[in-house]
mmCIF file of C-alpha atoms and ligand atoms in Angstrom:
data_model
loop_
_atom_site.group_PDB
_atom_site.id
_atom_site.type_symbol
_atom_site.label_atom_id
_atom_site.label_comp_id
_atom_site.label_asym_id
_atom_site.label_seq_id
_atom_site.Cartn_x
_atom_site.Cartn_y
_atom_site.Cartn_z
ATOM 1 C CA MET A 1 169.738 75.686 83.932
ATOM 2 C CA SER A 2 172.649 73.350 83.398
ATOM 3 C CA ALA A 3 172.703 71.222 80.247
ATOM 4 C CA PRO A 4 171.583 67.491 80.563
ATOM 5 C CA ASN A 5 174.535 65.321 81.486
ATOM 6 C CA LYS A 6 174.521 61.547 81.667
ATOM 7 C CA SER A 7 177.345 61.434 84.204
ATOM 8 C CA TYR A 8 175.734 64.123 86.333
ATOM 9 C CA ASP A 9 175.623 63.267 90.058
ATOM 10 C CA PRO A 10 172.815 65.104 91.981
ATOM 11 C CA VAL A 11 174.755 64.836 95.197
ATOM 12 C CA GLU A 12 177.382 67.022 93.551
ATOM 13 C CA VAL A 13 174.856 69.723 92.514
ATOM 14 C CA GLU A 14 175.135 72.154 95.381
ATOM 15 C CA THR A 15 171.575 73.564 95.234
ATOM 16 C CA LEU A 16 169.985 70.130 95.250
ATOM 17 C CA LYS A 17 171.803 68.735 98.266
ATOM 18 C CA PRO A 18 169.266 67.683 100.961
ATOM 19 C CA GLU A 19 170.761 69.983 103.576
ATOM 20 C CA GLU A 20 170.616 72.893 101.113
ATOM 21 C CA ILE A 21 166.969 72.250 100.320
ATOM 22 C CA GLU A 22 166.218 72.034 104.059
ATOM 23 C CA ARG A 23 168.040 75.293 104.665
ATOM 24 C CA MET A 24 166.022 77.025 101.909
ATOM 25 C CA ARG A 25 162.778 75.672 103.358
ATOM 26 C CA ASP A 26 163.694 76.675 106.935
ATOM 27 C CA GLU A 27 164.695 80.170 105.856
ATOM 28 C CA ALA A 28 161.350 80.599 104.106
ATOM 29 C CA LEU A 29 159.418 79.314 107.129
ATOM 30 C CA ALA A 30 161.358 81.663 109.440
ATOM 31 C CA ALA A 31 160.748 84.648 107.133
ATOM 32 C CA PHE A 32 157.006 83.941 107.047
ATOM 33 C CA ALA A 33 156.826 83.547 110.814
ATOM 34 C CA ALA A 34 158.729 86.830 111.274
ATOM 35 C CA ALA A 35 156.459 88.791 108.900
ATOM 36 C CA ASP A 36 154.321 91.015 111.139
ATOM 37 C CA SER A 37 152.163 92.542 108.441
ATOM 38 C CA LEU A 38 150.571 91.532 105.164
ATOM 39 C CA ASP A 39 153.004 93.801 103.318
ATOM 40 C CA ALA A 40 156.006 92.156 105.025
ATOM 41 C CA LEU A 41 154.541 88.731 104.233
ATOM 42 C CA HIS A 42 154.153 89.692 100.600
ATOM 43 C CA GLU A 43 157.838 90.615 100.436
ATOM 44 C CA ALA A 44 158.797 87.308 102.060
ATOM 45 C CA LYS A 45 156.521 85.460 99.607
ATOM 46 C CA VAL A 46 158.225 87.053 96.592
ATOM 47 C CA ALA A 47 161.676 86.286 98.062
ATOM 48 C CA HIS A 48 160.941 82.642 98.936
ATOM 49 C CA THR A 49 158.336 81.422 96.421
ATOM 50 C CA GLY A 50 158.814 83.792 93.467
ATOM 51 C CA PRO A 51 160.530 82.807 90.180
ATOM 52 C CA ALA A 52 163.907 84.041 91.494
ATOM 53 C CA SER A 53 163.615 82.342 94.883
ATOM 54 C CA PRO A 54 166.247 79.730 95.894
ATOM 55 C CA LEU A 55 163.700 76.891 95.757
ATOM 56 C CA ALA A 56 162.442 77.933 92.297
ATOM 57 C CA LEU A 57 166.033 78.042 91.041
ATOM 58 C CA ALA A 58 166.723 74.634 92.596
ATOM 59 C CA ASN A 59 163.621 73.273 90.896
ATOM 60 C CA ARG A 60 164.944 74.412 87.560
ATOM 61 C CA GLU A 61 168.189 72.505 88.174
ATOM 62 C CA ILE A 62 166.232 69.213 88.314
ATOM 63 C CA GLY A 63 165.763 69.284 84.557
ATOM 64 C CA ALA A 64 169.506 68.954 84.122
ATOM 65 C CA LEU A 65 169.729 65.734 86.139
ATOM 66 C CA PRO A 66 169.969 62.260 84.601
ATOM 67 C CA PRO A 67 166.545 60.541 84.665
ATOM 68 C CA GLN A 68 167.417 58.190 87.552
ATOM 69 C CA ALA A 69 168.244 61.183 89.811
ATOM 70 C CA LYS A 70 165.306 63.400 88.802
ATOM 71 C CA ALA A 71 162.643 61.595 90.892
ATOM 72 C CA GLU A 72 164.513 61.772 94.146
ATOM 73 C CA ALA A 73 165.529 65.439 93.716
ATOM 74 C CA GLY A 74 162.069 66.350 92.477
ATOM 75 C CA LYS A 75 160.469 64.745 95.512
ATOM 76 C CA ARG A 76 162.805 66.593 97.878
ATOM 77 C CA VAL A 77 162.259 69.974 96.254
ATOM 78 C CA GLY A 78 158.514 69.364 95.904
ATOM 79 C CA GLN A 79 158.119 68.499 99.592
ATOM 80 C CA ALA A 80 160.082 71.620 100.567
ATOM 81 C CA ARG A 81 157.949 73.830 98.309
ATOM 82 C CA GLY A 82 154.786 72.213 99.642
ATOM 83 C CA ALA A 83 155.831 72.965 103.228
ATOM 84 C CA VAL A 84 156.730 76.556 102.273
ATOM 85 C CA ASN A 85 153.382 77.159 100.533
ATOM 86 C CA LYS A 86 151.476 75.658 103.445
ATOM 87 C CA ALA A 87 153.323 77.898 105.943
ATOM 88 C CA LEU A 88 152.703 80.897 103.694
ATOM 89 C CA GLY A 89 148.961 80.183 103.532
ATOM 90 C CA GLY A 90 148.795 79.700 107.299
ATOM 91 C CA ARG A 91 150.592 82.964 108.073
ATOM 92 C CA GLN A 92 148.515 84.796 105.469
ATOM 93 C CA GLY A 93 145.348 83.591 107.205
ATOM 94 C CA GLU A 94 146.662 84.670 110.626
ATOM 95 C CA LEU A 95 147.633 88.170 109.465
ATOM 96 C CA GLU A 96 144.323 88.663 107.618
ATOM 97 C CA ALA A 97 142.386 87.653 110.720
ATOM 98 C CA GLU A 98 144.449 90.105 112.819
ATOM 99 C CA ARG A 99 143.804 92.885 110.295
ATOM 100 C CA ASP A 100 140.060 92.183 110.214
ATOM 101 C CA ALA A 101 139.852 92.239 114.002
ATOM 102 C CA ARG A 102 141.774 95.528 114.133
ATOM 103 C CA VAL A 103 139.601 97.171 111.440
ATOM 104 C CA LEU A 104 136.469 96.106 113.260
ATOM 105 C CA VAL A 105 137.690 97.925 116.376
ATOM 106 C CA GLU A 106 139.220 100.976 114.673
ATOM 107 C CA GLU A 107 136.389 101.626 112.238
ATOM 108 C CA SER A 108 133.499 100.738 114.458
ATOM 109 C CA VAL A 109 130.615 103.211 114.635
ATOM 110 C CA ASP A 110 128.756 103.585 117.879
ATOM 111 C CA VAL A 111 125.204 103.975 116.629
ATOM 112 C CA THR A 112 124.004 104.731 120.137
ATOM 113 C CA LEU A 113 125.974 108.040 120.335
ATOM 114 C CA PRO A 114 123.823 111.230 120.228
ATOM 115 C CA TYR A 115 123.786 112.516 116.630
ATOM 116 C CA ASP A 116 122.701 116.122 117.295
ATOM 117 C CA ARG A 117 125.317 117.450 119.689
ATOM 118 C CA VAL A 118 126.468 120.155 117.211
ATOM 119 C CA PRO A 119 123.909 122.958 117.618
ATOM 120 C CA ALA A 120 122.107 123.964 114.451
ATOM 121 C CA GLY A 121 122.887 127.496 113.287
ATOM 122 C CA ALA A 122 120.136 130.073 112.977
ATOM 123 C CA ARG A 123 119.636 133.365 111.241
ATOM 124 C CA HIS A 124 120.578 136.526 113.087
ATOM 125 C CA PRO A 125 117.729 138.390 114.850
ATOM 126 C CA LEU A 126 118.436 141.388 112.591
ATOM 127 C CA THR A 127 117.807 139.229 109.522
ATOM 128 C CA THR A 128 114.574 137.797 110.870
ATOM 129 C CA MET A 129 113.434 141.259 111.982
ATOM 130 C CA MET A 130 114.140 142.649 108.512
ATOM 131 C CA GLU A 131 112.233 139.796 106.880
ATOM 132 C CA ARG A 132 109.322 140.196 109.275
ATOM 133 C CA VAL A 133 108.980 143.871 108.351
ATOM 134 C CA SER A 134 109.418 143.132 104.632
ATOM 135 C CA ASP A 135 106.701 140.459 104.830
ATOM 136 C CA VAL A 136 104.186 143.047 106.074
ATOM 137 C CA PHE A 137 104.641 144.952 102.817
ATOM 138 C CA VAL A 138 104.946 141.907 100.577
ATOM 139 C CA SER A 139 101.530 140.835 101.862
ATOM 140 C CA MET A 140 100.225 144.266 100.740
ATOM 141 C CA GLY A 141 101.560 143.685 97.216
ATOM 142 C CA TYR A 142 104.934 145.451 97.469
ATOM 143 C CA GLU A 143 107.934 143.901 95.712
ATOM 144 C CA ILE A 144 111.371 143.463 97.295
ATOM 145 C CA ALA A 145 113.976 145.634 95.536
ATOM 146 C CA GLU A 146 117.734 145.620 95.957
ATOM 147 C CA GLY A 147 120.636 147.871 95.085
ATOM 148 C CA PRO A 148 124.427 147.752 95.428
ATOM 149 C CA GLU A 149 126.120 148.598 98.725
ATOM 150 C CA ALA A 150 129.049 150.201 96.873
ATOM 151 C CA GLU A 151 126.907 152.838 95.202
ATOM 152 C CA ALA A 152 127.492 155.695 92.755
ATOM 153 C CA GLU A 153 127.431 159.055 94.525
ATOM 154 C CA TRP A 154 124.884 160.144 91.928
ATOM 155 C CA PHE A 155 122.300 157.626 93.138
ATOM 156 C CA ASN A 156 123.034 158.147 96.833
ATOM 157 C CA PHE A 157 123.046 161.966 96.736
ATOM 158 C CA ASP A 158 122.617 163.838 93.429
ATOM 159 C CA ALA A 159 119.495 162.101 92.135
ATOM 160 C CA LEU A 160 117.995 162.479 95.607
ATOM 161 C CA ASN A 161 118.322 166.256 95.405
ATOM 162 C CA PHE A 162 121.434 166.589 97.553
ATOM 163 C CA THR A 163 123.294 169.366 95.648
ATOM 164 C CA PRO A 164 127.124 169.100 95.738
ATOM 165 C CA ASP A 165 127.390 171.748 98.442
ATOM 166 C CA HIS A 166 124.212 170.733 100.215
ATOM 167 C CA PRO A 167 124.791 170.619 103.970
ATOM 168 C CA ALA A 168 122.853 167.360 104.111
ATOM 169 C CA ARG A 169 125.648 165.702 102.137
ATOM 170 C CA GLN A 170 127.964 166.317 105.057
ATOM 171 C CA MET A 171 125.193 165.451 107.475
ATOM 172 C CA GLN A 172 125.557 161.849 106.394
ATOM 173 C CA ASP A 173 129.171 161.022 107.054
ATOM 174 C CA THR A 174 130.232 158.945 104.132
ATOM 175 C CA PHE A 175 132.806 156.234 103.371
ATOM 176 C CA PHE A 176 134.286 157.270 100.018
ATOM 177 C CA VAL A 177 135.516 154.310 97.943
ATOM 178 C CA GLN A 178 136.618 155.959 94.711
ATOM 179 C CA GLY A 179 136.619 159.506 93.374
ATOM 180 C CA PRO A 180 135.109 160.427 90.006
ATOM 181 C CA ALA A 181 137.162 158.647 87.306
ATOM 182 C CA GLY A 182 138.332 161.122 84.656
ATOM 183 C CA ASP A 183 137.305 164.733 84.109
ATOM 184 C CA ASP A 184 133.957 163.915 82.478
ATOM 185 C CA ALA A 185 132.754 161.549 85.172
ATOM 186 C CA GLU A 186 130.217 163.075 87.507
ATOM 187 C CA SER A 187 130.027 160.375 90.091
ATOM 188 C CA GLY A 188 132.459 158.727 92.466
ATOM 189 C CA VAL A 189 131.731 155.521 94.354
ATOM 190 C CA ILE A 190 130.768 155.457 98.031
ATOM 191 C CA LEU A 191 129.360 152.946 100.476
ATOM 192 C CA ARG A 192 125.660 153.840 100.457
ATOM 193 C CA THR A 193 124.680 155.846 103.517
ATOM 194 C CA HIS A 194 121.004 154.886 103.312
ATOM 195 C CA THR A 195 118.693 152.643 101.292
ATOM 196 C CA SER A 196 117.097 155.626 99.515
ATOM 197 C CA PRO A 197 119.238 155.249 96.326
ATOM 198 C CA VAL A 198 117.168 152.119 95.646
ATOM 199 C CA GLN A 199 114.188 154.488 95.170
ATOM 200 C CA VAL A 200 116.018 156.027 92.212
ATOM 201 C CA ARG A 201 117.074 152.683 90.762
ATOM 202 C CA ALA A 202 113.512 151.357 91.064
ATOM 203 C CA LEU A 203 112.003 154.420 89.343
ATOM 204 C CA LEU A 204 114.555 154.193 86.511
ATOM 205 C CA ASP A 205 114.223 150.419 86.041
ATOM 206 C CA ARG A 206 110.561 149.632 86.625
ATOM 207 C CA GLU A 207 107.250 150.334 84.987
ATOM 208 C CA LEU A 208 104.930 152.656 86.887
ATOM 209 C CA PRO A 209 103.213 152.319 89.290
ATOM 210 C CA VAL A 210 106.051 151.314 91.620
ATOM 211 C CA TYR A 211 105.500 149.708 95.027
ATOM 212 C CA ILE A 212 108.764 148.443 96.497
ATOM 213 C CA VAL A 213 110.298 147.617 99.846
ATOM 214 C CA CYS A 214 114.068 147.574 100.131
ATOM 215 C CA PRO A 215 115.814 145.981 103.121
ATOM 216 C CA GLY A 216 119.583 146.357 103.148
ATOM 217 C CA ARG A 217 122.910 147.165 104.755
ATOM 218 C CA VAL A 218 124.156 150.761 104.878
ATOM 219 C CA TYR A 219 127.336 152.450 106.093
ATOM 220 C CA ARG A 220 128.224 155.664 107.917
ATOM 221 C CA THR A 221 131.424 156.787 109.597
ATOM 222 C CA ASP A 222 129.751 156.658 113.018
ATOM 223 C CA GLU A 223 131.666 155.304 115.997
ATOM 224 C CA LEU A 224 130.437 151.975 117.361
ATOM 225 C CA ASP A 225 128.646 152.736 120.617
ATOM 226 C CA ALA A 226 125.468 151.727 122.459
ATOM 227 C CA THR A 227 123.170 153.406 119.916
ATOM 228 C CA HIS A 228 125.272 153.632 116.736
ATOM 229 C CA THR A 229 127.157 151.284 114.485
ATOM 230 C CA PRO A 230 129.103 152.142 111.311
ATOM 231 C CA VAL A 231 127.386 149.250 109.479
ATOM 232 C CA PHE A 232 123.671 148.973 110.056
ATOM 233 C CA HIS A 233 120.446 148.011 108.301
ATOM 234 C CA GLN A 234 117.570 150.046 106.981
ATOM 235 C CA ILE A 235 114.249 149.299 105.368
ATOM 236 C CA GLU A 236 113.071 151.667 102.695
ATOM 237 C CA LEU A 237 109.567 151.844 101.285
ATOM 238 C CA LEU A 238 108.562 153.602 98.092
ATOM 239 C CA ALA A 239 105.161 153.910 96.460
ATOM 240 C CA VAL A 240 104.718 155.985 93.282
ATOM 241 C CA ASP A 241 101.334 155.983 91.607
ATOM 242 C CA GLU A 242 98.630 158.355 90.437
ATOM 243 C CA GLY A 243 96.878 160.219 93.228
ATOM 244 C CA LEU A 244 98.918 159.103 96.253
ATOM 245 C CA THR A 245 98.738 161.491 99.202
ATOM 246 C CA MET A 246 100.127 161.920 102.699
ATOM 247 C CA ALA A 247 97.010 160.071 103.933
ATOM 248 C CA ASP A 248 98.203 156.937 102.073
ATOM 249 C CA LEU A 249 101.596 157.301 103.762
ATOM 250 C CA LYS A 250 100.004 157.631 107.205
ATOM 251 C CA GLY A 251 97.670 154.674 106.610
ATOM 252 C CA THR A 252 100.570 152.501 105.441
ATOM 253 C CA LEU A 253 102.665 153.395 108.505
ATOM 254 C CA ASP A 254 99.750 152.653 110.833
ATOM 255 C CA HIS A 255 99.187 149.296 109.161
ATOM 256 C CA MET A 256 102.886 148.442 109.575
ATOM 257 C CA VAL A 257 103.035 149.189 113.313
ATOM 258 C CA ARG A 258 99.724 147.405 113.933
ATOM 259 C CA SER A 259 101.038 144.302 112.117
ATOM 260 C CA LEU A 260 104.323 144.337 114.021
ATOM 261 C CA PHE A 261 103.344 145.571 117.478
ATOM 262 C CA GLY A 262 99.591 145.038 117.979
ATOM 263 C CA ALA A 263 96.159 146.194 116.847
ATOM 264 C CA ASP A 264 96.025 149.220 119.172
ATOM 265 C CA MET A 265 99.208 150.813 117.787
ATOM 266 C CA LYS A 266 99.372 154.090 115.851
ATOM 267 C CA THR A 267 101.932 156.533 114.461
ATOM 268 C CA ARG A 268 102.370 160.289 114.424
ATOM 269 C CA LEU A 269 104.296 162.539 112.055
ATOM 270 C CA ARG A 270 106.436 165.525 113.045
ATOM 271 C CA PRO A 271 107.769 168.036 110.513
ATOM 272 C CA ASN A 272 111.335 167.364 109.417
ATOM 273 C CA TYR A 273 113.591 167.895 106.417
ATOM 274 C CA PHE A 274 114.995 165.459 103.841
ATOM 275 C CA PRO A 275 116.133 166.753 100.430
ATOM 276 C CA PHE A 276 114.355 163.921 98.615
ATOM 277 C CA THR A 277 110.907 164.270 100.227
ATOM 278 C CA GLU A 278 108.642 167.304 100.351
ATOM 279 C CA PRO A 279 106.961 167.634 102.743
ATOM 280 C CA SER A 280 109.132 165.511 105.044
ATOM 281 C CA ALA A 281 108.402 164.146 108.471
ATOM 282 C CA GLU A 282 109.905 162.252 111.351
ATOM 283 C CA MET A 283 107.708 159.265 112.148
ATOM 284 C CA ASP A 284 107.063 158.103 115.700
ATOM 285 C CA MET A 285 105.035 155.153 116.896
ATOM 286 C CA LEU A 286 103.081 154.926 120.121
ATOM 287 C CA CYS A 287 105.227 153.276 122.805
ATOM 288 C CA TYR A 288 104.082 149.662 122.620
ATOM 289 C CA VAL A 289 104.978 149.072 126.296
ATOM 290 C CA CYS A 290 103.179 151.915 128.112
ATOM 291 C CA LYS A 291 100.870 152.956 125.219
ATOM 292 C CA GLY A 292 101.505 156.562 126.257
ATOM 293 C CA GLU A 293 100.286 156.078 129.817
ATOM 294 C CA SER A 294 103.665 156.955 131.325
ATOM 295 C CA VAL A 295 103.462 160.543 130.043
ATOM 296 C CA GLY A 296 103.099 162.880 133.032
ATOM 297 C CA ASN A 297 102.627 159.854 135.274
ATOM 298 C CA PRO A 298 105.606 159.555 137.680
ATOM 299 C CA ASP A 299 104.004 156.457 139.260
ATOM 300 C CA ARG A 300 104.341 154.577 136.019
ATOM 301 C CA PRO A 301 107.692 155.420 134.421
ATOM 302 C CA CYS A 302 108.534 153.681 131.114
ATOM 303 C CA ARG A 303 112.111 152.748 130.228
ATOM 304 C CA THR A 304 111.290 151.939 126.615
ATOM 305 C CA CYS A 305 110.160 155.447 125.643
ATOM 306 C CA SER A 306 111.750 157.349 128.571
ATOM 307 C CA SER A 307 108.163 158.225 129.550
ATOM 308 C CA GLU A 308 107.687 160.214 126.351
ATOM 309 C CA GLY A 309 104.887 157.985 125.093
ATOM 310 C CA TRP A 310 106.317 157.814 121.575
ATOM 311 C CA ILE A 311 109.278 156.057 119.965
ATOM 312 C CA GLU A 312 111.086 157.549 116.982
ATOM 313 C CA LEU A 313 111.101 155.158 114.024
ATOM 314 C CA GLY A 314 112.699 156.992 111.069
ATOM 315 C CA GLY A 315 112.082 159.481 108.287
ATOM 316 C CA CYS A 316 109.342 159.753 105.689
ATOM 317 C CA GLY A 317 107.590 162.106 103.297
ATOM 318 C CA MET A 318 106.097 162.646 99.859
ATOM 319 C CA VAL A 319 108.670 161.999 97.112
ATOM 320 C CA ASN A 320 110.131 165.356 96.067
ATOM 321 C CA PRO A 321 108.969 166.231 92.497
ATOM 322 C CA ARG A 322 112.620 166.962 91.682
ATOM 323 C CA VAL A 323 113.465 163.303 92.385
ATOM 324 C CA LEU A 324 110.590 162.161 90.156
ATOM 325 C CA THR A 325 111.855 164.450 87.381
ATOM 326 C CA ALA A 326 115.464 163.194 87.776
ATOM 327 C CA CYS A 327 114.082 159.662 87.295
ATOM 328 C CA GLY A 328 112.011 160.573 84.228
ATOM 329 C CA VAL A 329 108.646 160.419 86.033
ATOM 330 C CA ASP A 330 106.090 163.174 85.344
ATOM 331 C CA PRO A 331 105.370 164.841 88.724
ATOM 332 C CA GLU A 332 102.179 166.382 87.275
ATOM 333 C CA LYS A 333 100.752 162.912 86.795
ATOM 334 C CA TYR A 334 102.388 160.845 89.509
ATOM 335 C CA SER A 335 103.051 161.343 93.185
ATOM 336 C CA GLY A 336 104.591 159.096 95.760
ATOM 337 C CA PHE A 337 105.552 158.546 99.354
ATOM 338 C CA ALA A 338 108.606 157.000 100.944
ATOM 339 C CA PHE A 339 109.909 156.115 104.341
ATOM 340 C CA GLY A 340 113.026 154.575 105.838
ATOM 341 C CA PHE A 341 114.076 153.436 109.267
ATOM 342 C CA GLY A 342 116.836 151.557 111.078
ATOM 343 C CA ILE A 343 116.403 147.872 111.886
ATOM 344 C CA GLU A 344 118.939 147.901 114.752
ATOM 345 C CA ARG A 345 116.966 150.614 116.553
ATOM 346 C CA MET A 346 113.705 148.739 115.958
ATOM 347 C CA LEU A 347 115.246 145.526 117.344
ATOM 348 C CA MET A 348 116.486 147.518 120.363
ATOM 349 C CA PHE A 349 113.159 148.834 121.458
ATOM 350 C CA ARG A 350 111.111 145.808 120.364
ATOM 351 C CA HIS A 351 113.281 143.444 122.423
ATOM 352 C CA ASN A 352 114.670 145.783 125.086
ATOM 353 C CA VAL A 353 118.251 145.478 123.827
ATOM 354 C CA GLU A 354 120.214 148.112 125.689
ATOM 355 C CA ASP A 355 123.463 148.086 123.727
ATOM 356 C CA MET A 356 123.694 147.928 119.928
ATOM 357 C CA ARG A 357 127.203 146.472 120.204
ATOM 358 C CA ASP A 358 125.653 143.184 121.365
ATOM 359 C CA MET A 359 124.111 142.819 117.909
ATOM 360 C CA VAL A 360 127.420 142.881 116.055
ATOM 361 C CA GLU A 361 129.634 140.801 118.313
ATOM 362 C CA GLY A 362 128.350 137.401 117.164
ATOM 363 C CA ASP A 363 127.952 136.019 120.697
ATOM 364 C CA VAL A 364 125.345 133.244 120.758
ATOM 365 C CA ARG A 365 124.405 134.232 124.309
ATOM 366 C CA PHE A 366 122.816 137.301 122.718
ATOM 367 C CA THR A 367 121.150 135.569 119.784
ATOM 368 C CA ARG A 368 119.900 132.403 121.543
ATOM 369 C CA PRO A 369 117.000 134.022 123.448
ATOM 370 C CA PHE A 370 115.552 135.131 120.097
ATOM 371 C CA GLY A 371 114.945 131.473 119.262
ATOM 372 C CA MET A 372 116.305 129.407 116.415
ATOM 373 C CA GLU A 373 114.525 130.615 113.296
ATOM 374 C CA ILE A 374 116.224 129.003 110.332
HETATM 375 C C1 FA5 B 401 117.571 158.347 106.301
HETATM 376 O O1 FA5 B 401 118.534 157.590 106.193
HETATM 377 C C2 FA5 B 401 116.593 158.529 105.198
HETATM 378 N N1 FA5 B 401 117.066 157.906 103.996
HETATM 379 C C3 FA5 B 401 115.235 157.974 105.629
HETATM 380 C C4 FA5 B 401 114.123 158.359 104.713
HETATM 381 C C5 FA5 B 401 113.703 157.493 103.742
HETATM 382 C C6 FA5 B 401 113.488 159.605 104.843
HETATM 383 C C7 FA5 B 401 112.673 157.840 102.870
HETATM 384 C C8 FA5 B 401 112.489 159.954 104.001
HETATM 385 C C9 FA5 B 401 112.048 159.075 103.019
HETATM 386 P P1 FA5 B 401 118.137 158.994 108.750
HETATM 387 O O2 FA5 B 401 119.500 159.519 108.465
HETATM 388 O O3 FA5 B 401 117.351 159.682 109.779
HETATM 389 O O4 FA5 B 401 117.240 158.966 107.437
HETATM 390 O O5 FA5 B 401 118.289 157.436 109.165
HETATM 391 C C10 FA5 B 401 117.156 156.609 109.307
HETATM 392 C C11 FA5 B 401 117.331 155.687 110.500
HETATM 393 O O6 FA5 B 401 118.556 154.979 110.415
HETATM 394 C C12 FA5 B 401 117.408 156.396 111.842
HETATM 395 O O7 FA5 B 401 116.138 156.712 112.323
HETATM 396 C C13 FA5 B 401 118.064 155.354 112.703
HETATM 397 O O8 FA5 B 401 117.114 154.407 113.153
HETATM 398 C C14 FA5 B 401 118.967 154.641 111.729
HETATM 399 N N2 FA5 B 401 120.377 155.020 111.928
HETATM 400 C C15 FA5 B 401 121.006 156.138 111.507
HETATM 401 N N3 FA5 B 401 122.316 156.108 111.833
HETATM 402 C C16 FA5 B 401 122.531 154.951 112.479
HETATM 403 C C17 FA5 B 401 123.672 154.295 113.063
HETATM 404 N N4 FA5 B 401 124.896 154.817 113.019
HETATM 405 N N5 FA5 B 401 123.522 153.081 113.652
HETATM 406 C C18 FA5 B 401 122.296 152.493 113.677
HETATM 407 N N6 FA5 B 401 121.175 153.043 113.144
HETATM 408 C C19 FA5 B 401 121.285 154.242 112.548
#
């Protein structure tokens, strides 16, 4: 600001000349009119009404005028600033109204649109099948037991009476994960080839008597084809108590197939061999479609059991006393039975699935007909 000066002539002060003030006002009005957004308007506001704007600087010059000139210059500058502020307010209002109208369109929500177009996911039929079977045993008082899928060879083979050179060890083609670590270590790590190692874990971990059911994923180096997959599911059952006999095993199997397939179902046992059960058996259930009536009856062929009348379910037997001993259980006092079967095969014959590959491909056209159990 210039110093007060008695001989000061406002007409000679460049910034206070009327045409200068008009030019400053018109420039501000033009800048506001040209601002096409609130941000641009804010910049124009700072430039034309802020403390460093031409009109603000001109206003400061008024203080340097002699008193008789102050009123006239003050009026001129004041009117210009008034017009600028009015134009600014008007343009601000216009741009805010435009923004509000745009937001209302861009952010509108159509509450009449259908809300459920994305189909809800559902559990896989294998999972529901596994839970359905497990529930049969849970309702009989069995507990669900689990074990690791990457399992110590000792649990999968040795403790189950598969000796190192036992042919059965090769029978189950195995994915080896890690060899025995160090010279002292007895056990490498494999992907479990069956759910039977959970029998050993349960006997080592739990108080007797033991009644467990173990659903789970298992692995074998089988090729994926219509009846095999390298990753499949089994359900294992183990009961160890005083006085259990083969009759308890048979009664339990019959109860399971009656619960799952109907009151007139039954099972039969055929001699077989597993290192961890003695005696061992293959378990079959009556064909739930033809109930055995297709056998020797060419007029009534059955695709489900190939007219054999029976469907193979899995393996079973009385727990081998050697397994009980390996788990610290006295075989003189306790006995037990066990069985295990494949869930994929059960799903195949229960629902007439012809190709196991359909179960692993994740195509909803396969899973949808099973319903949407969540
Ligand atoms: C066993 O795995 C024994 N642990 C079963 C057992 C348990 C016997 C307790 C005695 C006492 P096995 O190798 O037979 O047995 O397999 C059982 C079932 O797994 C078969 O009946 C079949 O349904 C299923 N299975 C075997 N390999 C495959 C495969 N590659 N794909 C799909 N299912 C399979």
